[in-house]
Amino acid sequence: MPQFFVRSADIDRGRCVIGGEDFRHLVTVRRVRINDRIALRTDTGLAVYVRVVKIGEKDLEAEVIEERPAPENGLHIDLYLALLKGKNFDLAVQKATEIGVARIVPIRTERSIPSPGDDGAKRTARWRRIAREAAKQSMATGIPEVSEIRSFDESLGEPGEMVKIIAHPAAQLYCRDFNPEPGEAGMAILVGPEGGFSPSELERAAAAGWEQVGFGATQLRAETAAIVIPALAICLWGDR
C-alpha cells in the first residue's frame, strides 16, 4: 500500500483523522478495514505508521503505532526542466519525484514546442497531481513543489546560492571531473528541450553562473536526462 500525506497538525495525542480524497481512496479503492495499518508521511518528512480504529462516512480515525525520522536524501535538487512534447513532461515529473527531487520548475525555452489548447494553469495542476501520486507510491519523504511555468531568463537568477549546472552533451567538463560543494543550499539542474539549448541560451546561462556539465557518452533524450541526471547528482554529490 502506498503512503498518504498528512500535516503534523493532523496528528494529536497519538490519533490521526484522515478525510477528503485520501479517505475515499482508502475506503473505496484500498478497502481498508478496522485494524488495518497505513503508512503516513507528515509535512516535516516524519514517517508515521497507524492502525485504523474507526471508519465513518466522511473520514477515518487511526492510532499511531510507530514514528520514524525522515531518511536523508543526501542532496536538495531543484530541477529546471524545459517544456517537452506530449506526455514526456508528465513522465519526467513522475520519475523525478520518485528519485527524490525537491522542486520542479517548468521553463519555456527557445526550442520548446508549445502545447496547443492546454493552458499553463491546467498543465501545472496536472503535474502537481502526478507529483503527489508518485510521492505516495514511491514512499518519498515529501511531495516536490511544482512551480508555475517560467521563462528561461526568469529561471537563470532564481537558484541564488545553489550550485548551478546546465546539462549539455558537448560540455568540456564531464560529471566525474566536476567537484561541487552543494552544502545546505543544494543544487539546481537545468535540462533542455528535445532540440537542446540554443547557443544564445548557453551563453546567457554561463553569464549567470551556470556550469555546463556532460553526463554520458551518448546524447540522452530530454525526458531521459530529466530522470538520469538528478539520480547521478544524488549518487555523486550527495551527503557533502
CSV table of C-alpha atoms in Angstrom, one decimal:
chain,number,residue,atom,x,y,z
A,1,MET,CA,0.0,0.0,0.0
A,2,PRO,CA,1.3,3.5,-0.8
A,3,GLN,CA,1.8,6.1,1.9
A,4,PHE,CA,-0.5,9.0,2.4
A,5,PHE,CA,0.5,12.6,3.3
A,6,VAL,CA,-0.9,14.4,6.3
A,7,ARG,CA,0.0,17.6,8.2
A,8,SER,CA,1.8,17.3,11.6
A,9,ALA,CA,-1.2,19.2,13.0
A,10,ASP,CA,-3.5,16.4,11.9
A,11,ILE,CA,-1.9,14.1,14.5
A,12,ASP,CA,-3.0,14.9,18.0
A,13,ARG,CA,-2.3,12.8,21.1
A,14,GLY,CA,-1.5,9.7,19.2
A,15,ARG,CA,-4.5,9.9,16.9
A,16,CYS,CA,-4.9,11.0,13.3
A,17,VAL,CA,-8.1,11.7,11.3
A,18,ILE,CA,-8.0,11.2,7.5
A,19,GLY,CA,-10.7,12.7,5.3
A,20,GLY,CA,-11.2,14.1,1.8
A,21,GLU,CA,-9.8,12.4,-1.3
A,22,ASP,CA,-7.4,10.2,0.7
A,23,PHE,CA,-10.3,8.9,2.8
A,24,ARG,CA,-12.3,8.0,-0.3
A,25,HIS,CA,-9.2,6.3,-1.9
A,26,LEU,CA,-8.5,4.3,1.3
A,27,VAL,CA,-12.1,3.1,1.7
A,28,THR,CA,-13.3,2.7,-1.9
A,29,VAL,CA,-10.1,1.6,-3.7
A,30,ARG,CA,-7.9,0.2,-1.0
A,31,ARG,CA,-10.9,-1.1,1.0
A,32,VAL,CA,-9.2,-0.6,4.4
A,33,ARG,CA,-10.9,-2.1,7.4
A,34,ILE,CA,-10.6,-1.7,11.2
A,35,ASN,CA,-7.1,-2.8,12.5
A,36,ASP,CA,-5.5,-2.3,9.0
A,37,ARG,CA,-2.2,-0.5,9.1
A,38,ILE,CA,-1.5,2.6,7.0
A,39,ALA,CA,1.8,4.4,6.3
A,40,LEU,CA,1.7,8.2,6.6
A,41,ARG,CA,4.2,10.9,5.9
A,42,THR,CA,4.0,14.3,7.6
A,43,ASP,CA,4.8,17.7,6.1
A,44,THR,CA,8.1,17.5,8.0
A,45,GLY,CA,9.1,14.2,6.4
A,46,LEU,CA,8.3,12.1,9.5
A,47,ALA,CA,7.2,8.5,8.7
A,48,VAL,CA,4.2,7.6,10.8
A,49,TYR,CA,2.6,4.1,10.9
A,50,VAL,CA,-1.0,4.0,12.2
A,51,ARG,CA,-3.8,1.4,12.8
A,52,VAL,CA,-7.4,2.1,11.7
A,53,VAL,CA,-9.7,2.3,14.7
A,54,LYS,CA,-12.8,3.9,13.3
A,55,ILE,CA,-14.3,4.4,9.9
A,56,GLY,CA,-17.1,7.0,9.4
A,57,GLU,CA,-19.0,8.3,6.5
A,58,LYS,CA,-16.6,11.2,5.7
A,59,ASP,CA,-13.3,10.3,7.5
A,60,LEU,CA,-11.5,7.6,9.4
A,61,GLU,CA,-9.6,7.7,12.7
A,62,ALA,CA,-6.3,5.9,13.3
A,63,GLU,CA,-4.0,5.5,16.2
A,64,VAL,CA,-0.2,5.9,15.9
A,65,ILE,CA,1.8,2.7,16.2
A,66,GLU,CA,5.3,3.9,15.3
A,67,GLU,CA,7.1,7.1,14.2
A,68,ARG,CA,10.4,7.2,12.3
A,69,PRO,CA,12.6,10.2,11.3
A,70,ALA,CA,12.7,11.2,7.7
A,71,PRO,CA,15.6,9.5,5.8
A,72,GLU,CA,18.1,11.8,4.3
A,73,ASN,CA,18.1,12.1,0.5
A,74,GLY,CA,21.6,13.4,0.6
A,75,LEU,CA,21.1,16.4,-1.8
A,76,HIS,CA,18.4,19.0,-2.3
A,77,ILE,CA,17.8,19.3,-6.0
A,78,ASP,CA,15.7,21.9,-7.9
A,79,LEU,CA,15.1,20.6,-11.4
A,80,TYR,CA,14.6,23.3,-14.0
A,81,LEU,CA,13.1,21.4,-17.0
A,82,ALA,CA,12.2,22.7,-20.4
A,83,LEU,CA,8.7,22.0,-21.6
A,84,LEU,CA,8.5,18.8,-23.5
A,85,LYS,CA,6.3,17.3,-26.2
A,86,GLY,CA,3.2,15.2,-25.5
A,87,LYS,CA,3.2,13.4,-22.2
A,88,ASN,CA,7.0,13.4,-21.8
A,89,PHE,CA,6.9,16.1,-19.2
A,90,ASP,CA,4.4,14.1,-17.2
A,91,LEU,CA,6.8,11.2,-17.2
A,92,ALA,CA,9.7,13.4,-16.1
A,93,VAL,CA,7.7,14.8,-13.2
A,94,GLN,CA,6.7,11.3,-12.1
A,95,LYS,CA,10.2,9.8,-12.2
A,96,ALA,CA,11.9,12.9,-10.8
A,97,THR,CA,9.6,12.7,-7.8
A,98,GLU,CA,10.4,9.0,-7.3
A,99,ILE,CA,14.1,9.9,-7.3
A,100,GLY,CA,13.7,12.5,-4.7
A,101,VAL,CA,13.9,15.8,-6.4
A,102,ALA,CA,12.7,18.6,-4.1
A,103,ARG,CA,11.3,21.1,-6.7
A,104,ILE,CA,10.4,21.0,-10.4
A,105,VAL,CA,10.3,24.2,-12.4
A,106,PRO,CA,8.9,24.0,-15.9
A,107,ILE,CA,10.5,26.5,-18.2
A,108,ARG,CA,9.9,27.9,-21.7
A,109,THR,CA,13.0,27.9,-23.9
A,110,GLU,CA,13.6,29.0,-27.5
A,111,ARG,CA,13.2,25.4,-28.8
A,112,SER,CA,10.3,24.4,-26.5
A,113,ILE,CA,7.3,23.2,-28.6
A,114,PRO,CA,4.1,24.8,-27.3
A,115,SER,CA,1.1,22.7,-26.3
A,116,PRO,CA,-1.9,23.9,-28.2
A,117,GLY,CA,-5.3,24.0,-26.4
A,118,ASP,CA,-3.8,23.5,-23.0
A,119,ASP,CA,-3.1,26.5,-20.8
A,120,GLY,CA,-0.3,26.7,-18.2
A,121,ALA,CA,-2.6,26.6,-15.2
A,122,LYS,CA,-4.2,23.3,-16.3
A,123,ARG,CA,-0.8,21.7,-17.0
A,124,THR,CA,0.6,22.9,-13.7
A,125,ALA,CA,-2.4,21.4,-11.8
A,126,ARG,CA,-1.9,18.1,-13.7
A,127,TRP,CA,1.8,18.0,-12.9
A,128,ARG,CA,1.1,18.6,-9.2
A,129,ARG,CA,-1.3,15.7,-9.1
A,130,ILE,CA,1.2,13.5,-10.8
A,131,ALA,CA,3.9,14.5,-8.3
A,132,ARG,CA,1.6,13.8,-5.4
A,133,GLU,CA,0.6,10.4,-6.6
A,134,ALA,CA,4.3,9.5,-7.4
A,135,ALA,CA,5.3,10.6,-3.9
A,136,LYS,CA,2.6,8.4,-2.4
A,137,GLN,CA,3.6,5.3,-4.4
A,138,SER,CA,7.4,5.7,-4.0
A,139,MET,CA,7.3,6.4,-0.3
A,140,ALA,CA,9.1,9.7,-0.9
A,141,THR,CA,9.9,11.9,2.2
A,142,GLY,CA,7.8,14.7,0.7
A,143,ILE,CA,5.9,16.0,-2.3
A,144,PRO,CA,8.1,18.1,-4.6
A,145,GLU,CA,6.9,21.6,-5.3
A,146,VAL,CA,5.9,22.1,-8.9
A,147,SER,CA,6.2,25.7,-9.8
A,148,GLU,CA,4.3,27.8,-12.3
A,149,ILE,CA,5.8,27.9,-15.8
A,150,ARG,CA,8.7,30.3,-16.1
A,151,SER,CA,10.7,31.8,-18.9
A,152,PHE,CA,14.3,30.7,-19.4
A,153,ASP,CA,15.7,34.0,-18.4
A,154,GLU,CA,13.5,34.2,-15.3
A,155,SER,CA,14.9,30.9,-14.1
A,156,LEU,CA,18.6,31.8,-14.5
A,157,GLY,CA,18.9,34.0,-11.5
A,158,GLU,CA,16.4,32.2,-9.2
A,159,PRO,CA,18.6,29.5,-7.6
A,160,GLY,CA,20.7,32.0,-5.6
A,161,GLU,CA,23.5,30.3,-3.7
A,162,MET,CA,22.8,26.8,-5.0
A,163,VAL,CA,25.3,25.1,-7.2
A,164,LYS,CA,24.0,25.6,-10.7
A,165,ILE,CA,24.7,23.2,-13.6
A,166,ILE,CA,23.2,23.1,-17.1
A,167,ALA,CA,23.3,19.7,-18.8
A,168,HIS,CA,24.9,19.9,-22.2
A,169,PRO,CA,26.1,16.9,-24.2
A,170,ALA,CA,29.0,19.0,-25.8
A,171,ALA,CA,30.3,20.3,-22.4
A,172,GLN,CA,34.0,20.1,-21.9
A,173,LEU,CA,33.5,19.2,-18.2
A,174,TYR,CA,32.3,15.7,-17.5
A,175,CYS,CA,30.4,14.9,-14.4
A,176,ARG,CA,33.1,12.6,-12.9
A,177,ASP,CA,35.5,15.5,-13.0
A,178,PHE,CA,33.1,18.1,-11.5
A,179,ASN,CA,33.7,18.6,-7.8
A,180,PRO,CA,30.9,20.9,-6.4
A,181,GLU,CA,30.1,21.6,-2.8
A,182,PRO,CA,26.3,21.9,-2.7
A,183,GLY,CA,26.1,22.3,1.1
A,184,GLU,CA,22.8,23.1,2.6
A,185,ALA,CA,21.7,25.2,-0.4
A,186,GLY,CA,21.7,22.2,-2.7
A,187,MET,CA,21.9,22.0,-6.5
A,188,ALA,CA,19.9,23.4,-9.4
A,189,ILE,CA,19.9,21.4,-12.6
A,190,LEU,CA,18.8,22.8,-15.9
A,191,VAL,CA,17.7,20.3,-18.6
A,192,GLY,CA,16.8,21.5,-22.1
A,193,PRO,CA,14.0,20.5,-24.6
A,194,GLU,CA,14.2,17.9,-27.3
A,195,GLY,CA,16.2,20.3,-29.6
A,196,GLY,CA,18.6,21.3,-26.8
A,197,PHE,CA,19.5,24.8,-25.7
A,198,SER,CA,20.3,27.5,-28.3
A,199,PRO,CA,23.8,29.0,-28.4
A,200,SER,CA,22.4,32.3,-27.0
A,201,GLU,CA,20.8,30.4,-24.1
A,202,LEU,CA,24.0,28.7,-23.3
A,203,GLU,CA,25.8,32.0,-23.3
A,204,ARG,CA,23.3,33.7,-21.0
A,205,ALA,CA,23.3,30.7,-18.6
A,206,ALA,CA,27.1,30.9,-18.4
A,207,ALA,CA,27.0,34.6,-17.7
A,208,ALA,CA,24.6,33.9,-14.9
A,209,GLY,CA,26.9,31.3,-13.3
A,210,TRP,CA,25.6,28.1,-14.6
A,211,GLU,CA,28.3,25.4,-15.2
A,212,GLN,CA,28.0,23.3,-18.4
A,213,VAL,CA,28.4,19.6,-17.4
A,214,GLY,CA,28.2,16.5,-19.6
A,215,PHE,CA,26.6,13.3,-18.3
A,216,GLY,CA,27.5,10.4,-20.7
A,217,ALA,CA,29.0,9.3,-24.0
A,218,THR,CA,25.6,9.3,-25.7
A,219,GLN,CA,23.1,12.1,-26.1
A,220,LEU,CA,20.1,11.5,-23.9
A,221,ARG,CA,16.5,12.2,-24.8
A,222,ALA,CA,15.2,15.2,-22.8
A,223,GLU,CA,12.9,13.1,-20.6
A,224,THR,CA,15.6,10.6,-20.0
A,225,ALA,CA,18.1,13.3,-19.0
A,226,ALA,CA,15.5,14.7,-16.5
A,227,ILE,CA,15.5,11.3,-14.8
A,228,VAL,CA,19.1,10.2,-15.1
A,229,ILE,CA,20.9,13.4,-14.2
A,230,PRO,CA,19.2,14.1,-10.8
A,231,ALA,CA,19.8,10.4,-9.9
A,232,LEU,CA,23.5,10.7,-10.8
A,233,ALA,CA,23.8,14.0,-8.9
A,234,ILE,CA,22.5,12.4,-5.7
A,235,CYS,CA,24.9,9.5,-6.2
A,236,LEU,CA,27.9,11.6,-7.0
A,237,TRP,CA,27.5,14.7,-4.8
A,238,GLY,CA,25.0,13.8,-2.1
A,239,ASP,CA,25.9,13.8,1.6
A,240,ARG,CA,28.6,16.5,1.2
